[in-house]
PDB file of C-alpha atoms and ligand atoms in Angstrom:
ATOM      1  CA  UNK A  24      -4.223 -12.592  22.398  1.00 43.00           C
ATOM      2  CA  UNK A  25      -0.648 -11.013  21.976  1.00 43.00           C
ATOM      3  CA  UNK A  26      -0.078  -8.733  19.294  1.00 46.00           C
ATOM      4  CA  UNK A  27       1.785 -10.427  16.817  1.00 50.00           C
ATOM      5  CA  UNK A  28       3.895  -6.431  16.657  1.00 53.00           C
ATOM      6  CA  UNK A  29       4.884  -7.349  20.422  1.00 40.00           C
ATOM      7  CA  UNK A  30       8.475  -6.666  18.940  1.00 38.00           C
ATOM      8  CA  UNK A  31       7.229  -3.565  17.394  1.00 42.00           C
ATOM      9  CA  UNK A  32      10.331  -1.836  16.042  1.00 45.00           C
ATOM     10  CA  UNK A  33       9.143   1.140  14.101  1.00 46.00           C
ATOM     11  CA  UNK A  34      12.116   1.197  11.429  1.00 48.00           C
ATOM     12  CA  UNK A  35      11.199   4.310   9.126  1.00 52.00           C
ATOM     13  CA  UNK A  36       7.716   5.250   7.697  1.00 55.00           C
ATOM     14  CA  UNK A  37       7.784   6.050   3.797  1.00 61.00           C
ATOM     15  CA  UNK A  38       4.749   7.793   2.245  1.00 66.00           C
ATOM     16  CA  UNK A  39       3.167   8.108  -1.073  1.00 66.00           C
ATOM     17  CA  UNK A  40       0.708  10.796  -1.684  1.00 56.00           C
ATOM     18  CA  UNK A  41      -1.381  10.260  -4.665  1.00 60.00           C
ATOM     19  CA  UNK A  42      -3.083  12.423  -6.862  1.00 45.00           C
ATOM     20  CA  UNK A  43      -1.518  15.828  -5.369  1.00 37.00           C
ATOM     21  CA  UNK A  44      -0.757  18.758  -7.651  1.00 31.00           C
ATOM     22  CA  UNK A  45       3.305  18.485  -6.543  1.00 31.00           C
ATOM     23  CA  UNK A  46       3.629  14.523  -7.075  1.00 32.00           C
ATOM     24  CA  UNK A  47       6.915  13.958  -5.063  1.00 32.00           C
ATOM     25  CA  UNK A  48       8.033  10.310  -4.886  1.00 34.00           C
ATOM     26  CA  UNK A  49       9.660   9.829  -2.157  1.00 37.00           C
ATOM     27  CA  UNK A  50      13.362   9.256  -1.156  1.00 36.00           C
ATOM     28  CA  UNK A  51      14.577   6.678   0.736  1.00 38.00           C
ATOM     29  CA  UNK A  52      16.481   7.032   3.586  1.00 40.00           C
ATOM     30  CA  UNK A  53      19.214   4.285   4.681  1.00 42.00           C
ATOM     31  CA  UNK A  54      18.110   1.496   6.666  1.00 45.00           C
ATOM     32  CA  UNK A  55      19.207   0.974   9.762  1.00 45.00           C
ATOM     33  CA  UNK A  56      21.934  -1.804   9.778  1.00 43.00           C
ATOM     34  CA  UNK A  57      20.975  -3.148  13.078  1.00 42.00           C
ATOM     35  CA  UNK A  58      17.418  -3.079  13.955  1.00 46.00           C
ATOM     36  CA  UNK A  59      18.052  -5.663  16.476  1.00 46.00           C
ATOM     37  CA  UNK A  60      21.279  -6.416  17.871  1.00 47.00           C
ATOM     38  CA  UNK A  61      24.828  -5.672  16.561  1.00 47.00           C
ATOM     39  CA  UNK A  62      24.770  -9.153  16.250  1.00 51.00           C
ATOM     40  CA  UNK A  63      21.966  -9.720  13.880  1.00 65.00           C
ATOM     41  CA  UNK A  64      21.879  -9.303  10.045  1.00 81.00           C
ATOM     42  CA  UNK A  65      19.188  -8.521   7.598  1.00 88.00           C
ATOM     43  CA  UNK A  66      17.756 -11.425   5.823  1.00 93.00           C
ATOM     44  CA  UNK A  67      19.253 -11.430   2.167  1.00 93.00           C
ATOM     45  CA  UNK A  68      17.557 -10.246  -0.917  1.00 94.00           C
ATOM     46  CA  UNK A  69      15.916 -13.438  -1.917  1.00 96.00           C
ATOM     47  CA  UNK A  70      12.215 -13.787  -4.357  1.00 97.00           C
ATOM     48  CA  UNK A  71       9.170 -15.262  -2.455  1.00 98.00           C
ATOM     49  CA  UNK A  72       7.204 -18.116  -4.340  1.00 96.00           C
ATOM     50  CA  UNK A  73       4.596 -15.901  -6.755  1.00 95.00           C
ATOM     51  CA  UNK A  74       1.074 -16.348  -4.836  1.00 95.00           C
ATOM     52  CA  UNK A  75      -0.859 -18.898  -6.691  1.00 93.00           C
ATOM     53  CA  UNK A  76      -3.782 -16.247  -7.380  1.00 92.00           C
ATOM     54  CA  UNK A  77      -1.208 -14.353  -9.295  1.00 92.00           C
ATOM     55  CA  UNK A  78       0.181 -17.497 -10.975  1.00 88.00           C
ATOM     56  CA  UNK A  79      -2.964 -17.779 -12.042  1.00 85.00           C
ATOM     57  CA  UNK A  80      -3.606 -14.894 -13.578  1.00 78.00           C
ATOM     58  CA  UNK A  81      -1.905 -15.207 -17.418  1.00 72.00           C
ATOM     59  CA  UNK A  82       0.933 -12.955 -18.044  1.00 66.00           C
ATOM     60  CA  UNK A  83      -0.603 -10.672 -21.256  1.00 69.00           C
ATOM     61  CA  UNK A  84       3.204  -9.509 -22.797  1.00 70.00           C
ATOM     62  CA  UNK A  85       1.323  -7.099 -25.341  1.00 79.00           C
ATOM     63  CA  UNK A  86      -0.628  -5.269 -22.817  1.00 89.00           C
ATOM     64  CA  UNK A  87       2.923  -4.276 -21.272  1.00 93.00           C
ATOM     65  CA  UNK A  88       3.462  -3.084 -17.828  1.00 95.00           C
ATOM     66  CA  UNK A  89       4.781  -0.141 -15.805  1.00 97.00           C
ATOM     67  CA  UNK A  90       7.345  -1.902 -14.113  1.00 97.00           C
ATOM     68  CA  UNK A  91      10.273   0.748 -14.482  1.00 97.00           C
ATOM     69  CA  UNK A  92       8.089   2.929 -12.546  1.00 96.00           C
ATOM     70  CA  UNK A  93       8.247   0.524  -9.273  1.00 96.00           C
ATOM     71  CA  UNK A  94      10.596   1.530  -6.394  1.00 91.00           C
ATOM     72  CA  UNK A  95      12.184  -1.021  -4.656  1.00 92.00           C
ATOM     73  CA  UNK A  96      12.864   0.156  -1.297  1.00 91.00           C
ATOM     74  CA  UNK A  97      15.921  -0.298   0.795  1.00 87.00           C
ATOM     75  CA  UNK A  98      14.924  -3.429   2.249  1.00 93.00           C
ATOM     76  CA  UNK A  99      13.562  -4.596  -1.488  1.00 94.00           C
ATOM     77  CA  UNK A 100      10.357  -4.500  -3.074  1.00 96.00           C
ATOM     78  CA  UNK A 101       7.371  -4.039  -1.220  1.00 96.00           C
ATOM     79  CA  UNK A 102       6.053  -7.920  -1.541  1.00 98.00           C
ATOM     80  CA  UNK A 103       3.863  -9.727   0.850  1.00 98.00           C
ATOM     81  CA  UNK A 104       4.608 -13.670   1.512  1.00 97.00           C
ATOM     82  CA  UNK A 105       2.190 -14.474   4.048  1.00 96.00           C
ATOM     83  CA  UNK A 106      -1.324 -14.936   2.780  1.00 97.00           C
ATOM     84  CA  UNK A 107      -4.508 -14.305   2.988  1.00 98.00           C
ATOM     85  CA  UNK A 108      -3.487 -10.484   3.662  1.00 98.00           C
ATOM     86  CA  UNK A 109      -5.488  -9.147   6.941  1.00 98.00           C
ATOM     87  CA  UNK A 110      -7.088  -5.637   6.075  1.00 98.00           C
ATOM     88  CA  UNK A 111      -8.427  -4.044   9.226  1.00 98.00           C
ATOM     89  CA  UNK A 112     -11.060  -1.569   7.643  1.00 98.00           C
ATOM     90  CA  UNK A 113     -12.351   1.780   9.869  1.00 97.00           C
ATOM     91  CA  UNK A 114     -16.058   1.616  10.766  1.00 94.00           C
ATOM     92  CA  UNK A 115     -18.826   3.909  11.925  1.00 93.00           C
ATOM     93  CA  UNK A 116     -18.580   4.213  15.908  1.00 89.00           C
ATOM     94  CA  UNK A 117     -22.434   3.914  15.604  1.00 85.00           C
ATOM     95  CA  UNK A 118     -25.368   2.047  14.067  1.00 82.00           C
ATOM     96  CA  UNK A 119     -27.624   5.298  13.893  1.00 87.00           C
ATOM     97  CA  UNK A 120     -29.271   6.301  10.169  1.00 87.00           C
ATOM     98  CA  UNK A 121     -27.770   9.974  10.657  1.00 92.00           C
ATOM     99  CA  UNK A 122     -26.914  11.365   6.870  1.00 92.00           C
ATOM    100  CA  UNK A 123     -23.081  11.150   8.415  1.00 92.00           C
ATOM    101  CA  UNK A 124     -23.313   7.814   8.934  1.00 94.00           C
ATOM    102  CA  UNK A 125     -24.983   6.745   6.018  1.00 94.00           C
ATOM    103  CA  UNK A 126     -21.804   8.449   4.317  1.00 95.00           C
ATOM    104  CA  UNK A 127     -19.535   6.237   6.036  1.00 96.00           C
ATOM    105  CA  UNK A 128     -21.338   2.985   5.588  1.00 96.00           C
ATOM    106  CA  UNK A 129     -21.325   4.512   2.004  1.00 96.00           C
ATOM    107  CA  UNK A 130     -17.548   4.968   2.137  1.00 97.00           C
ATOM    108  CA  UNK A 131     -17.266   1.083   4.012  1.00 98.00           C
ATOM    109  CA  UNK A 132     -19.291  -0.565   0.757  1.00 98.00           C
ATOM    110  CA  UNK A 133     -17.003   1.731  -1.681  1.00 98.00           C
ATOM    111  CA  UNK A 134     -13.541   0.389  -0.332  1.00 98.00           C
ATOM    112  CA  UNK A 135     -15.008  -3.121   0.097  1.00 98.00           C
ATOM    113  CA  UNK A 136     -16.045  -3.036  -3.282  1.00 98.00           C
ATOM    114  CA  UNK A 137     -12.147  -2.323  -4.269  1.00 98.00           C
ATOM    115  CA  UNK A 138     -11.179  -5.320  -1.590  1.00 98.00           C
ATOM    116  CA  UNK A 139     -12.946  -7.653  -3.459  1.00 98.00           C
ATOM    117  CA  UNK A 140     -11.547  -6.362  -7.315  1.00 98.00           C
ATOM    118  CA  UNK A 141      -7.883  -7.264  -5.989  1.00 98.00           C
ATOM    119  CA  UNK A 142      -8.595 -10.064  -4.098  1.00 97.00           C
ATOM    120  CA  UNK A 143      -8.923 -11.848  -7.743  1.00 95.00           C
ATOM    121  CA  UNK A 144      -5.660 -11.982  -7.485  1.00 96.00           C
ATOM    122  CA  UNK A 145      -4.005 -11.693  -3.992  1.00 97.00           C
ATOM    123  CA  UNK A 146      -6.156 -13.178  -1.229  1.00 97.00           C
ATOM    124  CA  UNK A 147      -7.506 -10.918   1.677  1.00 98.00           C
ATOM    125  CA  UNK A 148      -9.580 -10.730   4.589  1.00 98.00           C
ATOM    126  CA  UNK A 149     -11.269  -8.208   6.576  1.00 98.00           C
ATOM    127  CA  UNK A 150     -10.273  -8.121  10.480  1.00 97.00           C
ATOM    128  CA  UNK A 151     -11.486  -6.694  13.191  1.00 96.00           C
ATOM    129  CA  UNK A 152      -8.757  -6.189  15.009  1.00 95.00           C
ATOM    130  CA  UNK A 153      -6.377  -3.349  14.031  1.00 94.00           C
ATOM    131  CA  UNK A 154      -3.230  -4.606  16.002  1.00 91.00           C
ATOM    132  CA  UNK A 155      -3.348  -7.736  13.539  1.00 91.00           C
ATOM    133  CA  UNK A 156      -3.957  -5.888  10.428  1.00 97.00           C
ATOM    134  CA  UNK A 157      -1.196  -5.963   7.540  1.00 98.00           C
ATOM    135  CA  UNK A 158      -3.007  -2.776   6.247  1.00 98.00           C
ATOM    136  CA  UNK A 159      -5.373  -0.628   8.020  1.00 97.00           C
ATOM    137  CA  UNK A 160      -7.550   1.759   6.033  1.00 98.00           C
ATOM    138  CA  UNK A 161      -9.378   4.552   8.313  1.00 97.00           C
ATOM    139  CA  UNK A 162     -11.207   7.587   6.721  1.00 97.00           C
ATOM    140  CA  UNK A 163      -9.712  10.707   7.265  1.00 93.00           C
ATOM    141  CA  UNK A 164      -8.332  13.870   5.793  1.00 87.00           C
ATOM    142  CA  UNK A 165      -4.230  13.660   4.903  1.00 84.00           C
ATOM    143  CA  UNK A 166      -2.578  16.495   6.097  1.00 76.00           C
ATOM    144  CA  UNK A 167      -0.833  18.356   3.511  1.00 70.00           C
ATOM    145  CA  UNK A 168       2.906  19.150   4.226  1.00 68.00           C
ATOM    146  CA  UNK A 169       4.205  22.378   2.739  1.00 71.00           C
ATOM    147  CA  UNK A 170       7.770  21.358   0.919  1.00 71.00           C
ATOM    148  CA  UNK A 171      10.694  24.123   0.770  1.00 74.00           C
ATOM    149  CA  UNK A 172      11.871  23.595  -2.529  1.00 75.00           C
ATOM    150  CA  UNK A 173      15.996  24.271  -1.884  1.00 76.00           C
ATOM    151  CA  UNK A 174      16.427  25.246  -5.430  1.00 77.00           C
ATOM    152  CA  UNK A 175      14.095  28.133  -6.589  1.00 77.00           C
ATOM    153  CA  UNK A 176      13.472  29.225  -2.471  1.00 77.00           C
ATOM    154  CA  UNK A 177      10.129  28.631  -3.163  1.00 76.00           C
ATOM    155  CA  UNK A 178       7.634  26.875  -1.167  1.00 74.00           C
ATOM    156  CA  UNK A 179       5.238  23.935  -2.721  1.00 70.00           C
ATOM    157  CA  UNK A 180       1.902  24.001  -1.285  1.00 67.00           C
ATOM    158  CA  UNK A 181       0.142  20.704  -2.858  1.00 65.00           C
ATOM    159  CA  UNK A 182      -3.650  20.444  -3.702  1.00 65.00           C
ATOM    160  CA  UNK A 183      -5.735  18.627  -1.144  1.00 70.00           C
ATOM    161  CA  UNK A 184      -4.597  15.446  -1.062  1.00 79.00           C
ATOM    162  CA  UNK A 185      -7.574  12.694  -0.730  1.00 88.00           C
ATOM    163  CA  UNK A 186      -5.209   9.698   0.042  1.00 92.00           C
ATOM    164  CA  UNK A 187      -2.629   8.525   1.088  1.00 92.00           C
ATOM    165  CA  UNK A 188      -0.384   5.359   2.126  1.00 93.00           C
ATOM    166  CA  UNK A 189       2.449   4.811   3.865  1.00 93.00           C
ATOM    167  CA  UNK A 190       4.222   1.910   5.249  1.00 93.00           C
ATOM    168  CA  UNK A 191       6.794   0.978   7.972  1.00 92.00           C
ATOM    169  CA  UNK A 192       8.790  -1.825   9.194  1.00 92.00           C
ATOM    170  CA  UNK A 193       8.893  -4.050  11.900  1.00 91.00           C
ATOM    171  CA  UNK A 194      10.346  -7.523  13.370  1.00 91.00           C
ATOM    172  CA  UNK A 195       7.658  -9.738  14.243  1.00 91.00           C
ATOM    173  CA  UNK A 196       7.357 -11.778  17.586  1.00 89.00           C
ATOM    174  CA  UNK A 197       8.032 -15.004  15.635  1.00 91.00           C
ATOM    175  CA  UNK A 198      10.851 -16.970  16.165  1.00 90.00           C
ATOM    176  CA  UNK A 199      13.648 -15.652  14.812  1.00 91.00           C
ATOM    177  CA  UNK A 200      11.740 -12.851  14.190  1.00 92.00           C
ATOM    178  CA  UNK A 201      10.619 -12.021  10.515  1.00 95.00           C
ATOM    179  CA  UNK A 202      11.609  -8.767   8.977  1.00 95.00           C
ATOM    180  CA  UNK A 203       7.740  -7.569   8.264  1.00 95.00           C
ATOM    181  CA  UNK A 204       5.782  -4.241   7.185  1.00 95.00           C
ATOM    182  CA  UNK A 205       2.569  -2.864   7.610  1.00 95.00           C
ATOM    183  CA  UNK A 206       0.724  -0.569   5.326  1.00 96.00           C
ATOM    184  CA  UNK A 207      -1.587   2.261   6.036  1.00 95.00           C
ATOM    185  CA  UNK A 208      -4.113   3.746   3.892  1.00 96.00           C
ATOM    186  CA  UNK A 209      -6.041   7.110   4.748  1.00 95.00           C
ATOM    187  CA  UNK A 210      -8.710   7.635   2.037  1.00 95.00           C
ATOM    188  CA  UNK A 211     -10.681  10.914   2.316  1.00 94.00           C
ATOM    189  CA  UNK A 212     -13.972  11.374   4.020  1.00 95.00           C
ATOM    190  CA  UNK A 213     -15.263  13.649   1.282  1.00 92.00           C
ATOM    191  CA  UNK A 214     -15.024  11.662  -1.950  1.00 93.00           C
ATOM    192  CA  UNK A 215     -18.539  10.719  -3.922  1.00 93.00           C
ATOM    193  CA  UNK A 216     -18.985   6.925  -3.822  1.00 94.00           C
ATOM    194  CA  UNK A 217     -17.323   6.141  -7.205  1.00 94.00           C
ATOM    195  CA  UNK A 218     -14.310   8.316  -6.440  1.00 94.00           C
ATOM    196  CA  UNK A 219     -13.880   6.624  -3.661  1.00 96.00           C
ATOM    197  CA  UNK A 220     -14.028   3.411  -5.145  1.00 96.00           C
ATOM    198  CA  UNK A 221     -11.543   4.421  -7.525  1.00 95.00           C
ATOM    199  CA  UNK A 222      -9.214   5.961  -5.053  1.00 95.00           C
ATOM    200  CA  UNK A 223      -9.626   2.805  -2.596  1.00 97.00           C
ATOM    201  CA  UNK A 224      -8.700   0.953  -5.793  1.00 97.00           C
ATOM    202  CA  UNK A 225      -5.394   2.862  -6.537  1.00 96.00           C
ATOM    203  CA  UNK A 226      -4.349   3.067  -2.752  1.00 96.00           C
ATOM    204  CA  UNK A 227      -4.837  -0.796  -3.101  1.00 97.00           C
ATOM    205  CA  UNK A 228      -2.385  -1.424  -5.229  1.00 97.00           C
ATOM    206  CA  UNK A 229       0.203   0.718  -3.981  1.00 96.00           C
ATOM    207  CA  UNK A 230      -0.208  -1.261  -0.181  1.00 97.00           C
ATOM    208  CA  UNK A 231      -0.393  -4.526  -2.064  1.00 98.00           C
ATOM    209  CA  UNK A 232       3.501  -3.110  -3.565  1.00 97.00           C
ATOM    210  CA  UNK A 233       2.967  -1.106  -6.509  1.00 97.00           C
ATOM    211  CA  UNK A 234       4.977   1.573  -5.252  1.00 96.00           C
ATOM    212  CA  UNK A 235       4.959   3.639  -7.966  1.00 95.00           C
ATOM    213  CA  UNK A 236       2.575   5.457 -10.481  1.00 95.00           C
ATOM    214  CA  UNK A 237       1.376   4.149 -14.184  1.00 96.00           C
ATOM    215  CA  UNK A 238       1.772   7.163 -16.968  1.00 94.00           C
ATOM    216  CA  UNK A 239      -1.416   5.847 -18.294  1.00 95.00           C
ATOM    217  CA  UNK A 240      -4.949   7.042 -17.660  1.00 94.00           C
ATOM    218  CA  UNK A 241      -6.225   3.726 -18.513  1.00 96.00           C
ATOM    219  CA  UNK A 242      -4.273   2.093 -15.180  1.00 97.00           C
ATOM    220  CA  UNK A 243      -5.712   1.817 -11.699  1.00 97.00           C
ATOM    221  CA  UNK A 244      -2.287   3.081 -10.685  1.00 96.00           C
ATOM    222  CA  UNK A 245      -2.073   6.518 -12.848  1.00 94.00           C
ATOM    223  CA  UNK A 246      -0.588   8.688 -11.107  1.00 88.00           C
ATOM    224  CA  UNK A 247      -3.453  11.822 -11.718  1.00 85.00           C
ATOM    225  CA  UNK A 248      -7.330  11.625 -10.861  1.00 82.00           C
ATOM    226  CA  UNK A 249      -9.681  11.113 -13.957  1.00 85.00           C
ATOM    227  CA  UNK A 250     -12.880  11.937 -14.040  1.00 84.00           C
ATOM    228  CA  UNK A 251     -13.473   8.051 -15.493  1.00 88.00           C
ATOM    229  CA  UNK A 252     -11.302   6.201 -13.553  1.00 91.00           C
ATOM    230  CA  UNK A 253     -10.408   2.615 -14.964  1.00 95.00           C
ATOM    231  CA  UNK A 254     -10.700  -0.459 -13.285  1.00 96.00           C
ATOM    232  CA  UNK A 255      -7.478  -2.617 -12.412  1.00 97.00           C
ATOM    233  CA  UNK A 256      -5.902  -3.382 -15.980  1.00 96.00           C
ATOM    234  CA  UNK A 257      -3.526  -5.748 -17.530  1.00 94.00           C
ATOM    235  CA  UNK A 258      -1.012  -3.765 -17.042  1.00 96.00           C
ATOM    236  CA  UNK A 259      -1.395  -2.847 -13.327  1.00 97.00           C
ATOM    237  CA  UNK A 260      -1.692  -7.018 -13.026  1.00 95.00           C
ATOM    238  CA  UNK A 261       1.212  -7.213 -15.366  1.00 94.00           C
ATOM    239  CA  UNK A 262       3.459  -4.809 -13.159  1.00 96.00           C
ATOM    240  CA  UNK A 263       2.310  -6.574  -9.630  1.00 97.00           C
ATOM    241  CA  UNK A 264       3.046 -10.211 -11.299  1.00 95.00           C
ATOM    242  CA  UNK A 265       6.702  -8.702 -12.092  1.00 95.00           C
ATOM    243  CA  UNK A 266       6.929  -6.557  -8.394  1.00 97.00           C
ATOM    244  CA  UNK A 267       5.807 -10.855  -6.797  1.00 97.00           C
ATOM    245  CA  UNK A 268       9.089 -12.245  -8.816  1.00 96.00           C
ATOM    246  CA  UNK A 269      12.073  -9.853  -7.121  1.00 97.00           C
ATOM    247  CA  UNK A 270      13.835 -10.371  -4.426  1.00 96.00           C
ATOM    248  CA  UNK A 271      12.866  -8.984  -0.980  1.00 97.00           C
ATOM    249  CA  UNK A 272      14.066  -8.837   2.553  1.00 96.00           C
ATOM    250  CA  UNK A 273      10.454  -8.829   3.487  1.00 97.00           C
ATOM    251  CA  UNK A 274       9.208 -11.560   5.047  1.00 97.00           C
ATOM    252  CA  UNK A 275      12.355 -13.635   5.740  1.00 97.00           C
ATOM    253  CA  UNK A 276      14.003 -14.240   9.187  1.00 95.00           C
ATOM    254  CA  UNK A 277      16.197 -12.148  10.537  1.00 89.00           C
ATOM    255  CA  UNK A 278      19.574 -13.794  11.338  1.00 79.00           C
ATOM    256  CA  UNK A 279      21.472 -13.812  14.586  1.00 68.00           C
TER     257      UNK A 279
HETATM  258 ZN1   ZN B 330      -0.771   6.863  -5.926  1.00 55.13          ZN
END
C-alpha cells in the first residue's frame, strides 16, 4: 500500500513541551509561501463542519473555557477534518513477561485508557501502521534543550520533561493534494500508571488542537503536573468545541 505521505513535504516542526520548569510556548516561524510550486497557493482560512461527536457534546457557557490561551498557528488552528483520527500507538518488540515489559504493556493500557476518554468526543482508531498514523505516540525520554536566554545571558536548563508533542506539515498524495499535519507524542517511559494516564490525557488534547495550556488545575490541559490530575473537563471540551469552529488551512486542497 502507498503511503498516503508519498508527497511528504516536511514544512516546519513546532513543539510543545509540557509540564517543564521553563514553560516556553513556542514561536512560530513564517510559513513557507510555496510548499509546492510558485504556482500553487495555500488553501484559504476557511472553518471545517464541527465533528458530530463534538456537536454532540452540549456547549456548558458557565463552565467557561480557555480559549484565549489557544495558538492558532500560521497555517490556522490546529483542527482535524478527516475522521475517525488514526493513532499509531508504540508497542513492546516482545511478548515475554520480563518486569520491562510488563511496564510497557502497563504504559500501552495507560494511554489507551486516555484514547478512549477523548474519543467521547472526536472519533479514533488505533493503527498498526505508523506511515498512516495522524498521531503516533512512542515511549521515550524527550530530550531537554538548554535555551540561551538573550536577555539576562543566562542559560535555562528545564526540569525533565516527561512529554512532549510536536507537529509538522505536509501535502498529501491526494488529488490536488490536501494541506495536512501529523502529530507526534513522546510520553515518558518512567511515569507510574496514573501519571501516565494523566499525561497521555493532556498530550491528547494538545495533538487533537488544544495548543495551548489551561491556568486551571482542575483542566486536563493545565499547564503544571498535579499530584491529582483531573479528568477532561467542561472547559477543556468547551475550548476544543470553540478551537473545531475557526477557520483553518488544514485539511483543504491546495490550489494550483
Ligand atoms: Zn502541555
Amino acid at each position: 500500500m502507498n503511503s498516503k505521505r508519498s508527497r511528504l513535504v516536511k514544512l516546519l516542526v513546532i513543539a510543545i513541551a509540557c509540564f517543564s520548569l521553563v514553560f516556553l510556548l513556542p514561536q512560530f516561524p513564517s510559513f513557507p509561501t510555496s510548499p509546492t510550486s510558485p504556482s500553487s497557493k495555500l488553501p484559504n482560512l476557511q472553518p471545517h463542519p464541527l465533528p458530530q461527536s463534538l456537536a454532540k457534546a452540549e456547549l456548558q457557557n458557565d463552565a467557561g473555557d480557555y480559549f484565549s490561551q489557544v495558538k492558532a498557528t500560521a497555517v490556522g488552528y490546529l483542527v482535524w477534518s478527516k475522521f475517525p483520527l488514526k493513532i499509531y500507538l508504540e508497542q513492546p518488540k516482545s511478548f515475554s513477561d520480563s518486569a520491562g515489559n510488563l511496564r510497557f504493556q502497563q504504559w500501552v493500557a495507560a494511554v489507551r485508557e486516555a484514547i478512549t476518554e477523548w474519543n467521547n468526543y472526536l472519533p479514533l482508531v488505533e493503527t498498526e501502521n505508523s506511515e498512516l498514523a495522524d498521531i503516533l505516540i512512542t515511549r521515550s525520554q524527550v530530550d531537554r534543550e538548554i535555551e540561551l536566554d538573550a536577555e539576562t545571558g543566562l542559560y535555562k536548563i528545564p526540569r525533565t520533561i516527561t512529554a512532549q508533542t510536536t507537529y509538522d506539515f505536509y501535502l498529501s498524495s491526494d488529488t490536488p493534494p490536501i494541506l495536512s499535519h501529523q502529530m507526534k507524542v513522546q510520553i515518558s517511559p518512567d511515569l507510574g500508571k496514573h501519571a501516565t494516564l494523566a499525561t497521555a490525557r493532556h498530550e491528547l488534547g494538545h495533538a487533537l488542537g488544544i495548543w495551548g495550556h489551561s491556568d486551571r488545575e482542575t483542566d486536563a490541559l493545565y499547564f503544571s503536573q498535579v499530584s491529582d490530575p483531573p479528568a477532561i473537563s467542561l472547559r477543556d471540551i468547551n475550548t476544543l468545541k470553540k478551537i473545531y469552529q475557526q477557520p483553518t488551512r488544514l485539511g483543504w486542497a491546495i490550489e494550483n
